């Protein structure tokens, strides 16, 4: 039985694994090495997780963690790829391949949105490669393109 629950502090290291899973590699392209997530442009998504404004949920099949969704607030001097402003959390999500396309992503996004609303946040952003089919899912969930840079969209949803 699958469960979506708040992440435990001893599981924060799982966010690093899920960040790698969240990287979009177009069909036919070679995957970058796992060490790419240690680059400062990516490590800011998981390093020192648990600060004010950090929220995360994991997807568990009772024996192992198979997905995660998390949000962070970034500052003007340390922005994420989906940065909108210092008051808008940016989220990341990933699910291991064998559990994808089963509706868990939608449930996880809804869970995070509920939490952010209850914490008083008014907007939520993300960054996604515009070639990634998941863009259509985000649009169905009410996210709109806020900005475009290269092959990426920054998408925004009013909560």
Short mmCIF file of C-alpha atoms in Angstrom, two decimals:
data_model
loop_
_atom_site.label_atom_id
_atom_site.label_comp_id
_atom_site.label_asym_id
_atom_site.label_seq_id
_atom_site.Cartn_x
_atom_site.Cartn_y
_atom_site.Cartn_z
CA UNK A 1 0.00 0.00 0.00
CA UNK A 2 1.34 3.39 -1.02
CA UNK A 3 1.51 6.26 1.43
CA UNK A 4 2.27 9.96 1.07
CA UNK A 5 3.63 11.37 4.31
CA UNK A 6 5.80 14.19 5.59
CA UNK A 7 9.49 13.51 5.26
CA UNK A 8 11.43 12.66 8.40
CA UNK A 9 14.65 14.61 9.06
CA UNK A 10 16.70 11.41 8.78
CA UNK A 11 15.36 11.04 5.21
CA UNK A 12 16.50 14.45 3.90
CA UNK A 13 19.36 12.71 2.05
CA UNK A 14 16.70 11.05 -0.15
CA UNK A 15 16.02 14.46 -1.72
CA UNK A 16 19.44 14.32 -3.38
CA UNK A 17 18.52 11.03 -5.06
CA UNK A 18 15.16 12.38 -6.15
CA UNK A 19 16.71 15.57 -7.52
CA UNK A 20 18.72 13.41 -9.91
CA UNK A 21 15.54 11.55 -10.88
CA UNK A 22 13.88 14.92 -11.57
CA UNK A 23 16.47 15.94 -14.18
CA UNK A 24 15.02 15.69 -17.67
CA UNK A 25 17.10 13.82 -20.21
CA UNK A 26 15.54 13.99 -23.71
CA UNK A 27 15.01 10.65 -25.44
CA UNK A 28 18.22 9.37 -26.97
CA UNK A 29 20.44 11.64 -24.89
CA UNK A 30 23.05 10.31 -22.52
CA UNK A 31 22.38 10.79 -18.82
CA UNK A 32 24.75 12.98 -16.89
CA UNK A 33 26.60 11.39 -13.96
CA UNK A 34 24.91 11.39 -10.55
CA UNK A 35 27.60 13.77 -9.29
CA UNK A 36 25.91 16.57 -11.28
CA UNK A 37 23.58 17.12 -8.31
CA UNK A 38 26.58 18.20 -6.23
CA UNK A 39 27.09 21.22 -8.48
CA UNK A 40 26.08 24.45 -6.65
CA UNK A 41 23.34 25.16 -9.22
CA UNK A 42 21.58 21.96 -8.14
CA UNK A 43 22.78 21.21 -4.61
CA UNK A 44 20.93 24.29 -3.32
CA UNK A 45 17.72 22.29 -3.80
CA UNK A 46 18.60 19.84 -1.00
CA UNK A 47 21.54 21.15 1.04
CA UNK A 48 20.65 22.15 4.60
CA UNK A 49 17.06 21.08 4.03
CA UNK A 50 14.78 21.69 6.99
CA UNK A 51 15.08 25.47 7.12
CA UNK A 52 12.17 27.87 7.49
CA UNK A 53 9.97 27.53 4.42
CA UNK A 54 11.16 24.02 3.53
CA UNK A 55 8.36 21.45 3.16
CA UNK A 56 8.60 17.89 1.85
CA UNK A 57 6.57 14.73 1.44
CA UNK A 58 7.71 11.28 0.43
CA UNK A 59 5.94 8.50 -1.39
CA UNK A 60 6.50 5.19 0.36
CA UNK A 61 5.43 1.67 -0.48
CA UNK A 62 5.99 0.72 3.20
CA UNK A 63 9.34 -0.96 2.46
CA UNK A 64 11.12 1.85 0.65
CA UNK A 65 10.87 5.48 -0.41
CA UNK A 66 9.95 5.75 -4.08
CA UNK A 67 9.20 9.44 -4.58
CA UNK A 68 9.45 12.90 -3.10
CA UNK A 69 8.05 16.37 -3.53
CA UNK A 70 9.57 19.34 -1.78
CA UNK A 71 9.54 23.12 -1.83
CA UNK A 72 12.03 25.78 -0.86
CA UNK A 73 12.10 29.51 -0.66
CA UNK A 74 15.06 31.05 -2.44
CA UNK A 75 16.64 34.47 -2.00
CA UNK A 76 17.60 37.08 -4.57
CA UNK A 77 21.27 36.09 -4.22
CA UNK A 78 20.56 32.33 -4.36
CA UNK A 79 17.79 31.71 -6.87
CA UNK A 80 16.44 28.42 -8.18
CA UNK A 81 15.69 27.73 -11.83
CA UNK A 82 11.99 28.39 -11.20
CA UNK A 83 12.55 31.51 -9.07
CA UNK A 84 9.71 34.03 -9.15
CA UNK A 85 10.28 36.02 -5.95
CA UNK A 86 11.36 35.54 -2.34
CA UNK A 87 7.76 34.88 -1.22
CA UNK A 88 7.02 32.08 -3.71
CA UNK A 89 8.20 28.56 -2.92
CA UNK A 90 9.64 26.57 -5.80
CA UNK A 91 8.96 22.86 -5.83
CA UNK A 92 10.69 19.77 -7.17
CA UNK A 93 9.15 16.35 -7.61
CA UNK A 94 10.36 12.93 -8.68
CA UNK A 95 9.11 9.38 -8.55
CA UNK A 96 11.17 6.32 -9.35
CA UNK A 97 10.44 4.98 -12.80
CA UNK A 98 8.44 1.88 -11.86
CA UNK A 99 5.93 4.00 -9.90
CA UNK A 100 5.39 6.71 -12.53
CA UNK A 101 2.18 7.24 -14.50
CA UNK A 102 -0.02 5.86 -11.72
CA UNK A 103 -1.43 9.16 -10.42
CA UNK A 104 0.94 9.52 -7.47
CA UNK A 105 2.46 12.74 -8.82
CA UNK A 106 -0.90 14.50 -8.86
CA UNK A 107 -1.65 13.34 -5.32
CA UNK A 108 1.75 14.55 -4.13
CA UNK A 109 1.34 17.95 -5.76
CA UNK A 110 -2.11 18.33 -4.23
CA UNK A 111 -0.72 17.42 -0.80
CA UNK A 112 2.04 20.04 -1.08
CA UNK A 113 -0.42 22.68 -2.29
CA UNK A 114 -2.67 22.00 0.71
CA UNK A 115 0.29 22.42 3.06
CA UNK A 116 1.48 25.63 1.41
CA UNK A 117 -2.02 27.13 1.51
CA UNK A 118 -2.30 26.29 5.21
CA UNK A 119 1.04 28.04 5.76
CA UNK A 120 -0.26 31.20 4.06
CA UNK A 121 1.57 31.00 0.74
CA UNK A 122 -0.22 32.49 -2.26
CA UNK A 123 1.79 31.10 -5.19
CA UNK A 124 3.90 28.10 -6.13
CA UNK A 125 6.47 27.86 -8.91
CA UNK A 126 8.50 25.22 -10.72
CA UNK A 127 11.01 24.86 -13.51
CA UNK A 128 10.49 22.30 -16.24
CA UNK A 129 12.03 21.52 -19.60
CA UNK A 130 9.42 22.56 -22.14
CA UNK A 131 10.09 19.35 -24.12
CA UNK A 132 9.02 17.25 -21.12
CA UNK A 133 5.51 15.78 -21.46
CA UNK A 134 4.84 16.56 -17.78
CA UNK A 135 4.24 20.19 -18.83
CA UNK A 136 0.71 19.17 -19.82
CA UNK A 137 0.11 17.74 -16.35
CA UNK A 138 1.20 20.98 -14.72
CA UNK A 139 -1.10 22.93 -17.03
CA UNK A 140 -4.04 20.68 -16.10
CA UNK A 141 -3.26 21.41 -12.45
CA UNK A 142 -3.47 25.16 -13.07
CA UNK A 143 0.17 26.12 -13.58
CA UNK A 144 0.83 28.73 -16.25
CA UNK A 145 4.03 29.68 -18.04
CA UNK A 146 5.51 32.64 -16.18
CA UNK A 147 8.86 32.87 -18.00
CA UNK A 148 10.86 31.05 -20.63
CA UNK A 149 14.64 30.67 -20.86
CA UNK A 150 16.27 28.39 -23.40
CA UNK A 151 14.53 25.02 -23.21
CA UNK A 152 12.95 25.71 -19.79
CA UNK A 153 9.72 27.14 -18.54
CA UNK A 154 9.18 28.69 -15.16
CA UNK A 155 5.58 27.89 -14.32
CA UNK A 156 3.45 29.51 -11.65
CA UNK A 157 0.22 28.63 -9.91
CA UNK A 158 -1.83 30.93 -7.71
CA UNK A 159 -2.95 28.99 -4.64
#
